[in-house]
Short mmCIF file of C-alpha atoms in Angstrom, two decimals:
data_model
loop_
_atom_site.label_atom_id
_atom_site.label_comp_id
_atom_site.label_asym_id
_atom_site.label_seq_id
_atom_site.Cartn_x
_atom_site.Cartn_y
_atom_site.Cartn_z
CA MET Q 1 -87.60 236.66 -52.55
CA LEU Q 2 -86.51 239.39 -54.80
CA GLU Q 3 -85.51 242.78 -55.20
CA VAL Q 4 -84.90 245.31 -58.00
CA GLN Q 5 -82.53 248.48 -57.48
CA ASN Q 6 -81.78 251.96 -59.11
CA LEU Q 7 -82.27 249.76 -62.62
CA HIS Q 8 -82.02 252.16 -65.34
CA THR Q 9 -82.46 250.44 -69.00
CA TYR Q 10 -82.11 250.96 -72.03
CA TYR Q 11 -83.65 250.02 -76.09
CA GLY Q 12 -80.65 251.54 -77.99
CA ASN Q 13 -80.18 255.48 -77.21
CA ILE Q 14 -84.46 255.29 -75.73
CA HIS Q 15 -83.66 255.52 -71.74
CA ALA Q 16 -86.84 252.53 -70.68
CA LEU Q 17 -86.57 252.66 -67.42
CA ARG Q 18 -85.25 255.72 -65.20
CA GLY Q 19 -83.96 254.16 -62.25
CA ILE Q 20 -86.81 251.45 -61.02
CA SER Q 21 -86.82 250.04 -57.41
CA LEU Q 22 -88.96 247.25 -56.00
CA THR Q 23 -89.69 244.55 -53.67
CA VAL Q 24 -91.61 241.45 -54.11
CA ASP Q 25 -91.62 239.08 -50.48
CA GLU Q 26 -91.99 235.82 -50.60
CA GLY Q 27 -95.27 234.45 -50.88
CA GLU Q 28 -96.76 237.99 -52.75
CA ILE Q 29 -98.50 238.74 -55.34
CA VAL Q 30 -97.02 241.93 -56.28
CA THR Q 31 -98.65 243.55 -59.61
CA LEU Q 32 -97.00 246.51 -61.56
CA ILE Q 33 -99.75 249.33 -63.25
CA GLY Q 34 -99.32 251.92 -66.63
CA ALA Q 35 -100.32 253.05 -69.51
CA ASN Q 36 -98.96 251.19 -72.68
CA GLY Q 37 -95.06 252.06 -72.36
CA ALA Q 38 -94.88 252.58 -69.28
CA GLY Q 39 -91.56 250.67 -68.80
CA LYS Q 40 -93.89 246.90 -66.57
CA THR Q 41 -92.15 244.78 -69.60
CA THR Q 42 -88.93 245.62 -70.07
CA THR Q 43 -89.37 245.67 -66.04
CA LEU Q 44 -89.96 241.76 -66.28
CA ASN Q 45 -87.95 241.30 -68.88
CA THR Q 46 -84.39 243.13 -67.21
CA ILE Q 47 -85.28 240.96 -64.30
CA SER Q 48 -85.28 237.72 -66.37
CA GLY Q 49 -81.45 238.51 -67.96
CA LEU Q 50 -83.28 239.40 -71.52
CA LEU Q 51 -82.55 243.00 -71.41
CA LYS Q 52 -79.11 243.88 -69.32
CA PRO Q 53 -79.61 247.79 -67.77
CA ARG Q 54 -76.79 249.78 -67.59
CA GLU Q 55 -77.03 250.35 -63.95
CA GLY Q 56 -79.04 248.76 -60.66
CA ARG Q 57 -79.04 245.83 -59.58
CA VAL Q 58 -81.36 242.58 -59.35
CA LEU Q 59 -81.76 240.27 -56.72
CA LEU Q 60 -82.06 237.13 -55.06
CA GLU Q 61 -83.03 236.38 -51.86
CA GLY Q 62 -80.31 238.89 -51.06
CA GLU Q 63 -78.18 237.33 -54.04
CA GLU Q 64 -76.75 239.12 -56.95
CA ILE Q 65 -78.70 237.96 -60.02
CA THR Q 66 -78.20 240.70 -63.25
CA ASP Q 67 -75.44 239.69 -65.01
CA LEU Q 68 -76.85 236.20 -65.28
CA PRO Q 69 -77.77 234.81 -68.61
CA PRO Q 70 -81.13 233.46 -69.04
CA HIS Q 71 -81.11 230.21 -68.14
CA GLU Q 72 -79.60 230.75 -65.50
CA ILE Q 73 -82.27 232.80 -63.62
CA VAL Q 74 -85.35 230.33 -64.69
CA LYS Q 75 -82.36 227.28 -62.97
CA ARG Q 76 -82.37 229.70 -59.99
CA GLY Q 77 -86.28 229.62 -59.94
CA VAL Q 78 -86.87 233.16 -61.59
CA VAL Q 79 -89.65 232.32 -64.65
CA GLN Q 80 -91.24 234.25 -66.69
CA ALA Q 81 -94.86 233.45 -68.94
CA PRO Q 82 -94.32 236.59 -71.61
CA GLU Q 83 -97.03 238.85 -73.20
CA GLY Q 84 -98.44 237.18 -76.06
CA ARG Q 85 -97.70 233.59 -75.12
CA ARG Q 86 -94.34 233.02 -77.59
CA ILE Q 87 -96.06 228.92 -77.09
CA PHE Q 88 -94.44 227.11 -79.21
CA ALA Q 89 -97.42 226.77 -82.12
CA ARG Q 90 -95.39 223.25 -83.60
CA MET Q 91 -95.42 221.66 -80.81
CA THR Q 92 -98.28 219.96 -78.68
CA VAL Q 93 -99.35 220.26 -75.02
CA MET Q 94 -97.24 218.17 -73.58
CA GLU Q 95 -93.95 218.66 -75.80
CA ASN Q 96 -94.48 222.40 -74.06
CA LEU Q 97 -94.57 221.59 -70.90
CA GLU Q 98 -91.46 218.99 -71.44
CA ILE Q 99 -89.36 221.46 -72.57
CA ALA Q 100 -89.99 223.70 -69.76
CA ALA Q 101 -88.24 221.63 -67.08
CA TYR Q 102 -85.11 221.39 -69.40
CA THR Q 103 -82.97 222.58 -66.43
CA ARG Q 104 -84.07 219.86 -64.53
CA THR Q 105 -83.38 216.09 -64.17
CA ASP Q 106 -86.10 214.82 -61.01
CA LYS Q 107 -87.96 212.73 -63.17
CA GLU Q 108 -90.75 212.10 -60.84
CA GLY Q 109 -90.43 215.73 -59.85
CA ILE Q 110 -90.90 216.72 -63.40
CA ARG Q 111 -94.14 213.81 -63.48
CA LEU Q 112 -95.47 215.31 -60.59
CA ASP Q 113 -95.79 218.61 -61.14
CA MET Q 114 -97.10 218.05 -65.30
CA GLU Q 115 -100.19 216.07 -63.85
CA ARG Q 116 -99.94 219.55 -61.11
CA VAL Q 117 -100.29 221.88 -64.64
CA PHE Q 118 -103.58 219.76 -65.78
CA ASP Q 119 -105.22 219.38 -62.31
CA LEU Q 120 -105.08 222.85 -62.71
CA PHE Q 121 -105.60 223.64 -66.65
CA PRO Q 122 -108.22 220.80 -67.19
CA ARG Q 123 -108.57 221.63 -70.77
CA LEU Q 124 -104.62 221.33 -71.57
CA ALA Q 125 -105.23 218.00 -70.27
CA GLU Q 126 -107.55 217.29 -72.71
CA ARG Q 127 -105.29 218.76 -75.31
CA ARG Q 128 -102.85 217.27 -74.11
CA ASN Q 129 -101.37 215.90 -78.12
CA GLN Q 130 -103.16 218.71 -79.45
CA LEU Q 131 -100.85 221.34 -81.15
CA GLY Q 132 -100.28 224.78 -79.24
CA GLY Q 133 -100.85 226.84 -82.54
CA THR Q 134 -104.46 225.09 -83.04
CA LEU Q 135 -104.99 225.93 -79.11
CA SER Q 136 -107.50 228.85 -78.66
CA GLY Q 137 -106.57 232.18 -77.34
CA GLY Q 138 -107.72 231.55 -73.43
CA GLU Q 139 -106.18 227.77 -73.53
CA GLN Q 140 -102.73 228.82 -74.98
CA GLN Q 141 -102.06 231.67 -71.65
CA MET Q 142 -103.68 228.14 -70.02
CA LEU Q 143 -100.43 227.22 -71.44
CA ALA Q 144 -98.13 229.98 -71.24
CA ILE Q 145 -98.77 229.36 -67.17
CA GLY Q 146 -98.54 225.84 -66.90
CA ARG Q 147 -95.11 225.54 -69.20
CA ALA Q 148 -93.69 228.71 -66.62
CA LEU Q 149 -94.59 226.30 -63.37
CA MET Q 150 -93.00 223.49 -65.02
CA GLY Q 151 -89.28 225.47 -64.06
CA LYS Q 152 -90.87 225.44 -60.85
CA PRO Q 153 -90.66 229.39 -60.59
CA ARG Q 154 -89.90 231.05 -56.98
CA VAL Q 155 -90.61 234.06 -58.11
CA LEU Q 156 -92.76 233.53 -61.61
CA LEU Q 157 -93.73 236.81 -63.87
CA LEU Q 158 -96.61 237.14 -65.39
CA ASP Q 159 -96.88 239.31 -68.63
CA GLU Q 160 -100.54 240.14 -69.50
CA PRO Q 161 -102.13 237.11 -69.11
CA SER Q 162 -105.59 238.39 -69.66
CA MET Q 163 -104.46 240.11 -72.74
CA GLY Q 164 -106.60 239.09 -75.85
CA LEU Q 165 -109.39 236.92 -73.53
CA ALA Q 166 -113.07 237.15 -72.72
CA PRO Q 167 -113.73 238.40 -69.41
CA LEU Q 168 -115.21 234.51 -68.40
CA LEU Q 169 -111.51 233.53 -69.52
CA VAL Q 170 -110.10 236.15 -67.54
CA GLU Q 171 -111.82 235.75 -64.72
CA GLU Q 172 -110.65 231.83 -65.11
CA ILE Q 173 -106.83 233.20 -65.30
CA PHE Q 174 -106.87 235.00 -62.30
CA GLU Q 175 -109.13 232.27 -60.03
CA THR Q 176 -105.78 230.50 -60.79
CA ILE Q 177 -103.34 233.29 -60.36
CA GLN Q 178 -104.87 233.68 -56.75
CA GLN Q 179 -105.22 229.72 -56.12
CA LEU Q 180 -101.64 228.93 -57.09
CA ASN Q 181 -100.64 231.78 -54.25
CA SER Q 182 -103.30 231.24 -51.47
CA GLU Q 183 -103.57 226.76 -51.72
CA GLU Q 184 -99.38 226.53 -53.11
CA GLY Q 185 -97.46 229.27 -51.91
CA VAL Q 186 -95.77 230.84 -55.39
CA THR Q 187 -94.90 234.31 -55.62
CA ILE Q 188 -95.95 236.24 -58.09
CA LEU Q 189 -94.39 239.70 -59.69
CA LEU Q 190 -97.36 240.53 -62.60
CA VAL Q 191 -97.61 242.85 -65.99
CA GLU Q 192 -101.75 243.72 -65.99
CA GLN Q 193 -103.51 246.60 -68.89
CA ASN Q 194 -107.01 245.10 -66.92
CA ALA Q 195 -105.71 247.42 -63.51
CA LEU Q 196 -109.15 247.00 -61.80
CA MET Q 197 -108.26 242.56 -61.50
CA ALA Q 198 -104.60 242.63 -60.93
CA LEU Q 199 -105.45 244.87 -57.90
CA SER Q 200 -108.08 242.98 -57.06
CA VAL Q 201 -105.04 239.55 -56.31
CA ALA Q 202 -102.56 241.77 -55.71
CA HIS Q 203 -101.51 242.50 -52.10
CA ARG Q 204 -99.39 245.56 -52.71
CA GLY Q 205 -98.34 247.57 -56.31
CA TYR Q 206 -95.93 249.56 -58.48
CA VAL Q 207 -98.16 252.62 -60.35
CA LEU Q 208 -95.72 253.26 -63.53
CA GLU Q 209 -95.43 255.46 -66.06
CA THR Q 210 -92.62 256.22 -68.32
CA GLY Q 211 -89.87 254.82 -66.80
CA GLU Q 212 -90.43 255.35 -63.19
CA VAL Q 213 -92.25 254.48 -59.49
CA VAL Q 214 -94.10 257.24 -59.44
CA LEU Q 215 -96.67 255.67 -56.65
CA GLU Q 216 -96.63 252.50 -54.63
CA GLY Q 217 -98.66 250.83 -51.60
CA SER Q 218 -100.62 248.53 -50.55
CA ALA Q 219 -103.37 247.28 -52.61
CA LYS Q 220 -106.56 248.35 -50.98
CA GLU Q 221 -104.66 251.54 -50.96
CA LEU Q 222 -104.52 251.60 -54.80
CA ARG Q 223 -107.60 250.37 -55.58
CA GLU Q 224 -108.87 254.06 -53.19
CA ASN Q 225 -106.35 255.86 -54.74
CA PRO Q 226 -108.07 259.21 -56.93
CA ASP Q 227 -105.35 259.49 -59.07
CA VAL Q 228 -105.40 255.52 -59.84
CA ARG Q 229 -108.97 255.35 -60.47
CA ARG Q 230 -109.00 257.90 -62.82
CA ALA Q 231 -106.32 256.91 -64.66
CA TYR Q 232 -106.47 253.60 -64.46
CA LEU Q 233 -110.03 252.27 -62.94
CA GLY Q 234 -111.82 253.74 -65.24
CA GLY Q 235 -112.69 256.96 -62.81
CA ILE Q 236 -115.10 253.77 -60.38
#
């Protein structure tokens, strides 16, 4: 479904991604784990078109999307729920969801997807007329994911969905991620600081260090790898 080939991305003179390559097959959850500054968010932002690589390619079902502007990449079905949520604080929950469907013309489909988001996140249904900035952190994360779903993603890019959330809410968010994948078939590329949670829901994973993939394998293999356990799973 999604293929990244030899990405080299820079911030000015800083070489942030150093030849990243990865694949995400249809129906998979694939996770990127690594320390802060490893290049996880930069990888997602390069796939989304927010950053342009100096080298390398991004392909969606074999078609290159590397040089497309971000809004065209969204139209093709690669949609990101960004780190820090970045909802529109002065707009209501409904308005946040409606604006996310701006590339679509299928009114009935938009209505059905809105219902789907409210079924997934009943708290958003209760707060549909509430301003986004007045929601709790967990509700804002639900809105960020719901907003991404309104773009009808073929590949959903999730960047740190558990950041700043209480443990119970983290479990709720990850249950929803699993539900989206297993029941609705959404293909997901997940960046997550909580490596234990990420590897508990993912099928496969890649470990990033200083802009390079240093390890890849099934989630089970990575969970059992002593280096991964020591560095990212608290030595358990």
